Amino acid sequence: MNAITALAVKPAPANPSHSHGVAHGVDAALLAKYDGLRVPRYTSYPTAPHFTPEVNGDVYGGWLEAIEPSRSGSLYLHVPFCQKMCWYCGCHTKIVARYEPIMEYLGHMRREIAMVADRVPGRLAVRHIHFGGGTPTMMAPGDFEAMIALLRTRFDVAADAELAVEIDPRTLTAEMAAALGRAGVNRASLGVQDFDETVQQAINRIQPRAVTEQALAWLKEAGITSVNLDLMYGLPHQSVESVTRSAEIALEMAPDRLSVFGYAHVPWMKTHQKKIDESVLAGSLGRWEQFAAIGAVLAAAGYSAIGLDHFARPGDELAVQQEEGRLGRNFQGYTTDDAEVLLGFGSSSIGALPQGYVQNAVPFDHYATAIEEGRLPTGKGIALAEDDKVRRDLIMRLMCDLSVDTAAIARGHGLPESVFDAELEGMADLVADGVAVVEGRRVHVPESARPLMRIVAARFDTHLSKGAGRHSRAV
């Protein structure tokens, strides 16, 4: 699609109470009904709550040794450190005031890279490298450049590979920006969340506009011009007016892409979120009004809506791949990365191989102990059954395209076209509510139900009924 359509293009009402029960085409009662469900974000299938310790370092080692030399690969490096805790954060991260813990951690990560590379036949061809966190740019400039050099030594990193780094503008320095440029970084993702000072205070993240603009200037000087900005909705004290203004300010910075994430309030998992006052969090209708308002601003500026929560300039590779039905989704969100092997490094990082998924140990000491003992630090994972693989493909296309031909997916796996008929017939309630449209063996999510696409995807999830884990709200 070339822009977010009529749903979000309609201007948001100045006062949500005047919406007459409808949020840009979504019935308020219907939204509340389905938003009460807890469903995965489907950055993988099966999802992480279903990983088990049965997939350990020995299993992962065997999977690595079985990688075919012709496979394409990508790398993810998790740097789980921050200078200050943002109260909305759902990431695996640790607050540090000294560099020594980071330096020690990077030493363990370098040893892990060597162990993994030694198990992979030949030099894996790599076209994507992503540093996430935490705050990867808390690494010393020299340490970051050395890490990139190590990756280039142990893997066959393409000359035009995408090297992406997540950045907290509050801690970026001119020296670090220059080091990123020298190392070959060509895409930066800057966390913003919201430009409103009241919201920033409520989430313990004070970040004046000038700080973000300075970071962008340093990156531009370093030759890094491909930029993504992260915005959020559903944060404390946010309103339609405030998120609209934040989106307008973000556009003045001319990013190539924007990610617009809904705050997931999961204090039972992230205890620091208990510091957030629940009384100033929007409900289902208010959250959707905020998302729709941001979408309207971005649409008016010509950005394409990408899947559930991304936006991109027309002509950007994300938009191109969506138009061509090639858009992908992994643990970093929507992506142009179509690698068959994703190797994750660092505590809590997740990797994906043809045989299944693996996740490194989350506690730092467990991760470090495994490395020091010469063991791969895999904490858990899941081996993919054939049924998992076909359902993964189906859910991926639905999450990327808002539409999927279940018969075509079945044929692609050598299965009868009728294999998903029971699931399609079981969607009568979603069809009646306007959340899904079923035509023959094709199901699609209408634009008016875009925020509920995970509800539709969940109908194909045979693991969800097993009840492992708790997930975030649907919108």
GROMACS .gro file of C-alpha atoms in nm:
model
  475
    1MET     CA    1   0.000   0.000   0.000
    2ASN     CA    2   0.120   0.351  -0.069
    3ALA     CA    3  -0.008   0.514   0.248
    4ILE     CA    4  -0.214   0.435   0.550
    5THR     CA    5  -0.566   0.443   0.418
    6ALA     CA    6  -0.890   0.608   0.520
    7LEU     CA    7  -0.883   0.461   0.869
    8ALA     CA    8  -0.590   0.674   0.983
    9VAL     CA    9  -0.615   0.955   0.732
   10LYS     CA   10  -0.932   1.080   0.901
   11PRO     CA   11  -0.832   1.344   1.156
   12ALA     CA   12  -0.849   1.231   1.517
   13PRO     CA   13  -1.126   1.400   1.719
   14ALA     CA   14  -1.000   1.668   1.952
   15ASN     CA   15  -1.177   1.496   2.238
   16PRO     CA   16  -1.202   1.114   2.233
   17SER     CA   17  -1.531   1.133   2.422
   18HIS     CA   18  -1.687   1.288   2.111
   19SER     CA   19  -1.604   0.986   1.895
   20HIS     CA   20  -1.956   0.840   1.940
   21GLY     CA   21  -1.812   0.496   2.017
   22VAL     CA   22  -1.603   0.476   1.702
   23ALA     CA   23  -1.226   0.519   1.672
   24HIS     CA   24  -1.156   0.581   1.303
   25GLY     CA   25  -1.379   0.301   1.185
   26VAL     CA   26  -1.321   0.074   1.485
   27ASP     CA   27  -1.621   0.023   1.713
   28ALA     CA   28  -1.518   0.111   2.068
   29ALA     CA   29  -1.698  -0.184   2.226
   30LEU     CA   30  -1.542  -0.419   1.974
   31LEU     CA   31  -1.198  -0.278   2.039
   32ALA     CA   32  -1.243  -0.323   2.411
   33LYS     CA   33  -1.370  -0.678   2.360
   34TYR     CA   34  -1.065  -0.796   2.169
   35ASP     CA   35  -0.805  -0.578   2.339
   36GLY     CA   36  -0.879  -0.771   2.655
   37LEU     CA   37  -0.711  -1.071   2.497
   38ARG     CA   38  -0.339  -1.126   2.553
   39VAL     CA   39  -0.168  -1.233   2.233
   40PRO     CA   40   0.193  -1.254   2.106
   41ARG     CA   41   0.353  -0.997   1.878
   42TYR     CA   42   0.455  -1.281   1.644
   43THR     CA   43   0.814  -1.181   1.580
   44SER     CA   44   0.860  -1.558   1.566
   45TYR     CA   45   0.646  -1.869   1.558
   46PRO     CA   46   0.637  -2.053   1.787
   47THR     CA   47   0.685  -1.757   2.020
   48ALA     CA   48   0.946  -1.724   2.296
   49PRO     CA   49   0.720  -1.829   2.589
   50HIS     CA   50   0.713  -2.176   2.435
   51PHE     CA   51   1.091  -2.218   2.429
   52THR     CA   52   1.217  -2.493   2.663
   53PRO     CA   53   1.552  -2.593   2.820
   54GLU     CA   54   1.547  -2.909   2.609
   55VAL     CA   55   1.716  -2.706   2.337
   56ASN     CA   56   2.051  -2.642   2.500
   57GLY     CA   57   2.406  -2.564   2.391
   58ASP     CA   58   2.468  -2.917   2.269
   59VAL     CA   59   2.160  -2.905   2.046
   60TYR     CA   60   2.253  -2.560   1.917
   61GLY     CA   61   2.605  -2.677   1.842
   62GLY     CA   62   2.470  -2.958   1.628
   63TRP     CA   63   2.244  -2.715   1.442
   64LEU     CA   64   2.540  -2.485   1.375
   65GLU     CA   65   2.749  -2.770   1.237
   66ALA     CA   66   2.464  -2.864   1.002
   67ILE     CA   67   2.442  -2.519   0.839
   68GLU     CA   68   2.482  -2.558   0.464
   69PRO     CA   69   2.758  -2.339   0.317
   70SER     CA   70   2.507  -2.189   0.072
   71ARG     CA   71   2.287  -2.049   0.351
   72SER     CA   72   2.269  -1.673   0.396
   73GLY     CA   73   2.313  -1.528   0.742
   74SER     CA   74   2.259  -1.228   0.963
   75LEU     CA   75   2.398  -1.140   1.306
   76TYR     CA   76   2.237  -0.985   1.613
   77LEU     CA   77   2.447  -0.859   1.904
   78HIS     CA   78   2.273  -0.770   2.230
   79VAL     CA   79   2.442  -0.512   2.452
   80PRO     CA   80   2.221  -0.503   2.764
   81PHE     CA   81   2.342  -0.191   2.943
   82CYS     CA   82   2.194   0.153   3.006
   83GLN     CA   83   2.293   0.451   3.217
   84LYS     CA   84   1.940   0.500   3.349
   85MET     CA   85   1.625   0.288   3.354
   86CYS     CA   86   1.332   0.406   3.142
   87TRP     CA   87   1.026   0.293   3.332
   88TYR     CA   88   0.839   0.176   3.021
   89CYS     CA   89   1.124  -0.052   2.915
   90GLY     CA   90   1.051  -0.417   2.836
   91CYS     CA   91   1.404  -0.512   2.730
   92HIS     CA   92   1.663  -0.726   2.909
   93THR     CA   93   1.901  -0.458   3.031
   94LYS     CA   94   2.111  -0.356   3.331
   95ILE     CA   95   2.195  -0.014   3.470
   96VAL     CA   96   2.569   0.050   3.510
   97ALA     CA   97   2.770   0.350   3.627
   98ARG     CA   98   3.114   0.209   3.540
   99TYR     CA   99   3.261   0.076   3.216
  100GLU     CA  100   3.422  -0.232   3.370
  101PRO     CA  101   3.105  -0.451   3.355
  102ILE     CA  102   3.060  -0.359   2.988
  103MET     CA  103   3.424  -0.436   2.911
  104GLU     CA  104   3.396  -0.775   3.083
  105TYR     CA  105   3.072  -0.853   2.900
  106LEU     CA  106   3.226  -0.769   2.562
  107GLY     CA  107   3.510  -1.008   2.640
  108HIS     CA  108   3.257  -1.287   2.690
  109MET     CA  109   3.077  -1.190   2.371
  110ARG     CA  110   3.400  -1.205   2.168
  111ARG     CA  111   3.461  -1.556   2.303
  112GLU     CA  112   3.106  -1.656   2.212
  113ILE     CA  113   3.152  -1.527   1.857
  114ALA     CA  114   3.465  -1.738   1.824
  115MET     CA  115   3.290  -2.050   1.958
  116VAL     CA  116   2.997  -2.011   1.722
  117ALA     CA  117   3.211  -1.932   1.418
  118ASP     CA  118   3.424  -2.239   1.489
  119ARG     CA  119   3.112  -2.460   1.473
  120VAL     CA  120   2.979  -2.317   1.145
  121PRO     CA  121   3.112  -2.489   0.831
  122GLY     CA  122   3.314  -2.235   0.632
  123ARG     CA  123   3.257  -1.859   0.661
  124LEU     CA  124   2.888  -1.778   0.677
  125ALA     CA  125   2.789  -1.511   0.422
  126VAL     CA  126   2.638  -1.218   0.614
  127ARG     CA  127   2.435  -0.928   0.473
  128HIS     CA  128   2.282  -0.786   0.792
  129ILE     CA  129   2.431  -0.701   1.132
  130HIS     CA  130   2.216  -0.547   1.405
  131PHE     CA  131   2.329  -0.416   1.744
  132GLY     CA  132   2.046  -0.391   1.997
  133GLY     CA  133   2.005  -0.341   2.367
  134GLY     CA  134   2.003  -0.178   2.605
  135THR     CA  135   2.225   0.089   2.461
  136PRO     CA  136   2.490  -0.054   2.224
  137THR     CA  137   2.655   0.287   2.191
  138MET     CA  138   2.760   0.267   2.556
  139MET     CA  139   3.050   0.065   2.415
  140ALA     CA  140   3.374   0.260   2.391
  141PRO     CA  141   3.438   0.373   2.032
  142GLY     CA  142   3.747   0.157   2.003
  143ASP     CA  143   3.568  -0.148   2.140
  144PHE     CA  144   3.287  -0.107   1.889
  145GLU     CA  145   3.527  -0.082   1.595
  146ALA     CA  146   3.717  -0.386   1.724
  147MET     CA  147   3.392  -0.584   1.747
  148ILE     CA  148   3.305  -0.505   1.386
  149ALA     CA  149   3.656  -0.601   1.279
  150LEU     CA  150   3.618  -0.935   1.460
  151LEU     CA  151   3.288  -1.005   1.285
  152ARG     CA  152   3.445  -0.931   0.948
  153THR     CA  153   3.729  -1.169   1.033
  154ARG     CA  154   3.508  -1.460   1.139
  155PHE     CA  155   3.226  -1.417   0.886
  156ASP     CA  156   3.204  -1.325   0.518
  157VAL     CA  157   3.040  -0.985   0.566
  158ALA     CA  158   2.925  -0.841   0.232
  159ALA     CA  159   3.075  -0.508   0.130
  160ASP     CA  160   2.725  -0.360   0.105
  161ALA     CA  161   2.586  -0.531   0.416
  162GLU     CA  162   2.340  -0.338   0.630
  163LEU     CA  163   2.500  -0.252   0.966
  164ALA     CA  164   2.235  -0.115   1.200
  165VAL     CA  165   2.273   0.016   1.554
  166GLU     CA  166   2.013   0.116   1.813
  167ILE     CA  167   2.104   0.450   1.973
  168ASP     CA  168   1.999   0.642   2.281
  169PRO     CA  169   2.057   1.005   2.173
  170ARG     CA  170   2.105   1.108   2.536
  171THR     CA  171   2.432   0.915   2.564
  172LEU     CA  172   2.569   0.937   2.210
  173THR     CA  173   2.894   1.131   2.170
  174ALA     CA  174   3.056   1.284   1.864
  175GLU     CA  175   3.345   1.039   1.909
  176MET     CA  176   3.111   0.739   1.909
  177ALA     CA  177   2.921   0.864   1.604
  178ALA     CA  178   3.251   0.899   1.416
  179ALA     CA  179   3.350   0.546   1.519
  180LEU     CA  180   3.018   0.410   1.390
  181GLY     CA  181   3.089   0.572   1.055
  182ARG     CA  182   3.442   0.434   1.038
  183ALA     CA  183   3.314   0.086   1.123
  184GLY     CA  184   3.072   0.092   0.830
  185VAL     CA  185   2.744   0.146   1.012
  186ASN     CA  186   2.488   0.265   0.758
  187ARG     CA  187   2.158   0.261   0.950
  188ALA     CA  188   2.080   0.409   1.289
  189SER     CA  189   1.768   0.363   1.499
  190LEU     CA  190   1.714   0.640   1.753
  191GLY     CA  191   1.487   0.603   2.050
  192VAL     CA  192   1.260   0.905   2.096
  193GLN     CA  193   0.926   0.773   2.229
  194ASP     CA  194   0.771   1.119   2.285
  195PHE     CA  195   0.888   1.480   2.275
  196ASP     CA  196   0.643   1.600   2.542
  197GLU     CA  197   0.823   1.692   2.866
  198THR     CA  198   0.538   1.576   3.090
  199VAL     CA  199   0.540   1.233   2.928
  200GLN     CA  200   0.919   1.218   2.948
  201GLN     CA  201   0.913   1.288   3.319
  202ALA     CA  202   0.648   1.019   3.372
  203ILE     CA  203   0.865   0.755   3.203
  204ASN     CA  204   1.197   0.871   3.353
  205ARG     CA  205   1.344   0.962   3.014
  206ILE     CA  206   1.425   1.332   2.979
  207GLN     CA  207   1.530   1.391   2.619
  208PRO     CA  208   1.492   1.746   2.484
  209ARG     CA  209   1.445   1.785   2.111
  210ALA     CA  210   1.789   1.945   2.082
  211VAL     CA  211   1.952   1.626   2.212
  212THR     CA  212   1.798   1.418   1.933
  213GLU     CA  213   1.886   1.680   1.672
  214GLN     CA  214   2.249   1.687   1.791
  215ALA     CA  215   2.271   1.309   1.763
  216LEU     CA  216   2.135   1.323   1.409
  217ALA     CA  217   2.387   1.593   1.317
  218TRP     CA  218   2.678   1.383   1.447
  219LEU     CA  219   2.555   1.078   1.257
  220LYS     CA  220   2.521   1.279   0.938
  221GLU     CA  221   2.876   1.409   0.978
  222ALA     CA  222   2.988   1.047   1.011
  223GLY     CA  223   2.813   0.957   0.684
  224ILE     CA  224   2.519   0.775   0.842
  225THR     CA  225   2.208   0.914   0.678
  226SER     CA  226   1.963   0.621   0.691
  227VAL     CA  227   1.771   0.683   1.011
  228ASN     CA  228   1.479   0.526   1.195
  229LEU     CA  229   1.300   0.702   1.481
  230ASP     CA  230   1.106   0.513   1.747
  231LEU     CA  231   0.782   0.665   1.878
  232MET     CA  232   0.541   0.517   2.130
  233TYR     CA  233   0.173   0.549   2.215
  234GLY     CA  234  -0.012   0.444   2.528
  235LEU     CA  235   0.245   0.604   2.760
  236PRO     CA  236   0.137   0.791   3.073
  237HIS     CA  237  -0.016   1.135   3.011
  238GLN     CA  238  -0.015   1.095   2.632
  239SER     CA  239  -0.310   1.235   2.438
  240VAL     CA  240  -0.411   1.264   2.076
  241GLU     CA  241  -0.277   1.618   2.076
  242SER     CA  242   0.058   1.531   2.232
  243VAL     CA  243   0.135   1.233   2.007
  244THR     CA  244   0.031   1.435   1.703
  245ARG     CA  245   0.281   1.704   1.798
  246SER     CA  246   0.554   1.446   1.860
  247ALA     CA  247   0.493   1.291   1.518
  248GLU     CA  248   0.512   1.635   1.355
  249ILE     CA  249   0.844   1.708   1.528
  250ALA     CA  250   0.978   1.368   1.424
  251LEU     CA  251   0.890   1.441   1.061
  252GLU     CA  252   1.088   1.764   1.076
  253MET     CA  253   1.393   1.542   1.130
  254ALA     CA  254   1.322   1.362   0.799
  255PRO     CA  255   1.366   0.996   0.904
  256ASP     CA  256   1.350   0.722   0.641
  257ARG     CA  257   1.144   0.504   0.871
  258LEU     CA  258   0.947   0.530   1.193
  259SER     CA  259   0.848   0.259   1.435
  260VAL     CA  260   0.532   0.331   1.634
  261PHE     CA  261   0.507   0.091   1.925
  262GLY     CA  262   0.231   0.055   2.180
  263TYR     CA  263   0.350   0.061   2.539
  264ALA     CA  264   0.309  -0.287   2.688
  265HIS     CA  265   0.230  -0.251   3.057
  266VAL     CA  266   0.352  -0.581   3.203
  267PRO     CA  267   0.459  -0.501   3.562
  268TRP     CA  268   0.438  -0.869   3.654
  269MET     CA  269   0.734  -0.922   3.417
  270LYS     CA  270   0.914  -0.586   3.447
  271THR     CA  271   0.885  -0.469   3.805
  272HIS     CA  272   1.023  -0.120   3.730
  273GLN     CA  273   0.701  -0.056   3.536
  274LYS     CA  274   0.526  -0.041   3.874
  275LYS     CA  275   0.668   0.313   3.895
  276ILE     CA  276   0.425   0.414   3.619
  277ASP     CA  277   0.093   0.551   3.741
  278GLU     CA  278  -0.171   0.328   3.582
  279SER     CA  279  -0.439   0.592   3.635
  280VAL     CA  280  -0.287   0.810   3.361
  281LEU     CA  281  -0.265   0.533   3.102
  282ALA     CA  282  -0.515   0.543   2.816
  283GLY     CA  283  -0.764   0.262   2.772
  284SER     CA  284  -0.818   0.061   2.455
  285LEU     CA  285  -1.004   0.337   2.272
  286GLY     CA  286  -0.760   0.605   2.377
  287ARG     CA  287  -0.460   0.397   2.270
  288TRP     CA  288  -0.608   0.342   1.926
  289GLU     CA  289  -0.695   0.710   1.893
  290GLN     CA  290  -0.331   0.791   1.964
  291PHE     CA  291  -0.199   0.539   1.711
  292ALA     CA  292  -0.447   0.657   1.448
  293ALA     CA  293  -0.346   1.019   1.509
  294ILE     CA  294   0.023   0.936   1.456
  295GLY     CA  295  -0.067   0.738   1.145
  296ALA     CA  296  -0.265   1.031   1.007
  297VAL     CA  297   0.032   1.266   1.043
  298LEU     CA  298   0.270   1.021   0.878
  299ALA     CA  299   0.026   0.940   0.599
  300ALA     CA  300  -0.021   1.308   0.521
  301ALA     CA  301   0.357   1.332   0.486
  302GLY     CA  302   0.356   1.047   0.234
  303TYR     CA  303   0.483   0.761   0.450
  304SER     CA  304   0.362   0.406   0.382
  305ALA     CA  305   0.214   0.198   0.662
  306ILE     CA  306   0.421  -0.119   0.703
  307GLY     CA  307   0.249  -0.409   0.874
  308LEU     CA  308   0.146  -0.355   1.234
  309ASP     CA  309   0.357  -0.065   1.355
  310HIS     CA  310   0.618   0.059   1.103
  311PHE     CA  311   0.611   0.344   0.851
  312ALA     CA  312   0.852   0.415   0.565
  313ARG     CA  313   0.908   0.664   0.289
  314PRO     CA  314   0.783   0.542  -0.051
  315GLY     CA  315   1.083   0.394  -0.226
  316ASP     CA  316   1.241   0.281   0.099
  317GLU     CA  317   1.330  -0.087   0.079
  318LEU     CA  318   1.074  -0.176   0.349
  319ALA     CA  319   0.797  -0.018   0.141
  320VAL     CA  320   0.925  -0.180  -0.178
  321GLN     CA  321   0.937  -0.526  -0.024
  322GLN     CA  322   0.587  -0.488   0.116
  323GLU     CA  323   0.457  -0.390  -0.228
  324GLU     CA  324   0.624  -0.700  -0.373
  325GLY     CA  325   0.506  -0.935  -0.097
  326ARG     CA  326   0.863  -0.996   0.025
  327LEU     CA  327   0.850  -0.810   0.357
  328GLY     CA  328   0.989  -1.005   0.651
  329ARG     CA  329   0.952  -0.995   1.028
  330ASN     CA  330   1.195  -1.108   1.296
  331PHE     CA  331   1.290  -1.026   1.653
  332GLN     CA  332   1.389  -0.672   1.552
  333GLY     CA  333   1.049  -0.608   1.392
  334TYR     CA  334   0.972  -0.563   1.022
  335THR     CA  335   1.283  -0.613   0.814
  336THR     CA  336   1.431  -0.648   0.468
  337ASP     CA  337   1.649  -0.929   0.605
  338ASP     CA  338   1.562  -1.260   0.439
  339ALA     CA  339   1.857  -1.456   0.581
  340GLU     CA  340   1.797  -1.822   0.650
  341VAL     CA  341   2.027  -1.816   0.954
  342LEU     CA  342   2.018  -1.554   1.231
  343LEU     CA  343   2.294  -1.589   1.487
  344GLY     CA  344   2.235  -1.413   1.818
  345PHE     CA  345   2.519  -1.312   2.049
  346GLY     CA  346   2.507  -1.188   2.406
  347SER     CA  347   2.287  -1.248   2.706
  348SER     CA  348   1.918  -1.311   2.618
  349SER     CA  349   1.975  -1.282   2.241
  350ILE     CA  350   1.765  -1.504   2.016
  351GLY     CA  351   1.882  -1.684   1.704
  352ALA     CA  352   1.691  -1.861   1.430
  353LEU     CA  353   1.813  -2.154   1.223
  354PRO     CA  354   1.636  -2.391   0.983
  355GLN     CA  355   1.597  -2.640   1.269
  356GLY     CA  356   1.448  -2.399   1.521
  357TYR     CA  357   1.504  -2.109   1.761
  358VAL     CA  358   1.761  -2.065   2.037
  359GLN     CA  359   1.789  -1.808   2.314
  360ASN     CA  360   2.097  -1.740   2.522
  361ALA     CA  361   2.079  -1.749   2.899
  362VAL     CA  362   1.920  -1.431   3.034
  363PRO     CA  363   2.095  -1.392   3.373
  364PHE     CA  364   2.437  -1.237   3.316
  365ASP     CA  365   2.611  -1.480   3.548
  366HIS     CA  366   2.463  -1.785   3.371
  367TYR     CA  367   2.572  -1.645   3.036
  368ALA     CA  368   2.923  -1.564   3.161
  369THR     CA  369   2.969  -1.900   3.336
  370ALA     CA  370   2.884  -2.094   3.020
  371ILE     CA  371   3.134  -1.892   2.816
  372GLU     CA  372   3.408  -1.933   3.077
  373GLU     CA  373   3.348  -2.310   3.079
  374GLY     CA  374   3.371  -2.323   2.701
  375ARG     CA  375   3.002  -2.399   2.652
  376LEU     CA  376   2.759  -2.234   2.416
  377PRO     CA  377   2.540  -2.022   2.648
  378THR     CA  378   2.205  -2.141   2.511
  379GLY     CA  379   1.942  -2.125   2.784
  380LYS     CA  380   1.639  -2.251   2.593
  381GLY     CA  381   1.486  -2.285   2.250
  382ILE     CA  382   1.249  -2.488   2.040
  383ALA     CA  383   1.288  -2.733   1.754
  384LEU     CA  384   1.047  -2.669   1.468
  385ALA     CA  385   0.803  -2.940   1.371
  386GLU     CA  386   0.679  -2.942   1.011
  387ASP     CA  387   0.345  -2.805   1.130
  388ASP     CA  388   0.529  -2.518   1.299
  389LYS     CA  389   0.704  -2.428   0.975
  390VAL     CA  390   0.389  -2.404   0.768
  391ARG     CA  391   0.206  -2.205   1.035
  392ARG     CA  392   0.508  -1.977   1.075
  393ASP     CA  393   0.496  -1.895   0.703
  394LEU     CA  394   0.122  -1.830   0.720
  395ILE     CA  395   0.143  -1.605   1.026
  396MET     CA  396   0.442  -1.419   0.877
  397ARG     CA  397   0.250  -1.331   0.561
  398LEU     CA  398  -0.056  -1.225   0.757
  399MET     CA  399   0.151  -1.001   0.985
  400CYS     CA  400   0.337  -0.849   0.689
  401ASP     CA  401   0.064  -0.824   0.426
  402LEU     CA  402  -0.260  -0.819   0.632
  403SER     CA  403  -0.367  -1.097   0.397
  404VAL     CA  404  -0.276  -1.459   0.329
  405ASP     CA  405  -0.384  -1.730   0.086
  406THR     CA  406  -0.395  -2.033   0.312
  407ALA     CA  407  -0.426  -2.269   0.016
  408ALA     CA  408  -0.108  -2.130  -0.143
  409ILE     CA  409   0.082  -2.167   0.185
  410ALA     CA  410  -0.038  -2.526   0.216
  411ARG     CA  411   0.065  -2.608  -0.142
  412GLY     CA  412   0.407  -2.461  -0.082
  413HIS     CA  413   0.460  -2.717   0.192
  414GLY     CA  414   0.316  -3.008  -0.003
  415LEU     CA  415  -0.005  -3.016   0.201
  416PRO     CA  416  -0.370  -3.034   0.092
  417GLU     CA  417  -0.525  -2.694   0.026
  418SER     CA  418  -0.791  -2.772   0.285
  419VAL     CA  419  -0.549  -2.809   0.577
  420PHE     CA  420  -0.654  -2.476   0.736
  421ASP     CA  421  -1.026  -2.501   0.660
  422ALA     CA  422  -1.111  -2.564   1.026
  423GLU     CA  423  -0.936  -2.242   1.131
  424LEU     CA  424  -1.112  -2.045   0.857
  425GLU     CA  425  -1.450  -2.182   0.958
  426GLY     CA  426  -1.368  -2.097   1.319
  427MET     CA  427  -1.332  -1.729   1.230
  428ALA     CA  428  -1.706  -1.675   1.198
  429ASP     CA  429  -1.703  -1.450   1.505
  430LEU     CA  430  -1.414  -1.239   1.370
  431VAL     CA  431  -1.587  -1.209   1.032
  432ALA     CA  432  -1.915  -1.107   1.197
  433ASP     CA  433  -1.731  -0.842   1.399
  434GLY     CA  434  -1.544  -0.707   1.096
  435VAL     CA  435  -1.203  -0.810   1.231
  436ALA     CA  436  -1.138  -1.050   0.942
  437VAL     CA  437  -1.267  -1.115   0.591
  438VAL     CA  438  -1.263  -1.470   0.458
  439GLU     CA  439  -1.300  -1.522   0.084
  440GLY     CA  440  -1.262  -1.884  -0.013
  441ARG     CA  441  -0.933  -1.987   0.144
  442ARG     CA  442  -0.792  -1.636   0.167
  443VAL     CA  443  -0.822  -1.434   0.487
  444HIS     CA  444  -0.738  -1.069   0.520
  445VAL     CA  445  -0.756  -0.804   0.787
  446PRO     CA  446  -0.949  -0.493   0.678
  447GLU     CA  447  -0.778  -0.161   0.731
  448SER     CA  448  -1.031  -0.072   1.001
  449ALA     CA  449  -0.905  -0.369   1.205
  450ARG     CA  450  -0.531  -0.317   1.150
  451PRO     CA  451  -0.460  -0.286   1.524
  452LEU     CA  452  -0.625  -0.627   1.578
  453MET     CA  453  -0.427  -0.825   1.321
  454ARG     CA  454  -0.256  -1.026   1.597
  455ILE     CA  455  -0.598  -1.154   1.702
  456VAL     CA  456  -0.645  -1.303   1.355
  457ALA     CA  457  -0.292  -1.447   1.349
  458ALA     CA  458  -0.354  -1.612   1.686
  459ARG     CA  459  -0.631  -1.826   1.536
  460PHE     CA  460  -0.360  -2.021   1.353
  461ASP     CA  461  -0.141  -2.058   1.663
  462THR     CA  462  -0.168  -2.414   1.797
  463HIS     CA  463   0.080  -2.340   2.079
  464LEU     CA  464  -0.116  -2.050   2.227
  465SER     CA  465  -0.377  -2.276   2.382
  466LYS     CA  466  -0.103  -2.447   2.583
  467GLY     CA  467  -0.097  -2.139   2.802
  468ALA     CA  468   0.277  -2.077   2.838
  469GLY     CA  469   0.362  -1.721   2.934
  470ARG     CA  470   0.161  -1.402   2.947
  471HIS     CA  471   0.151  -1.163   2.656
  472SER     CA  472   0.082  -0.795   2.601
  473ARG     CA  473  -0.260  -0.649   2.521
  474ALA     CA  474  -0.378  -0.672   2.162
  475VAL     CA  475  -0.362  -0.296   2.088
   0.00000   0.00000   0.00000
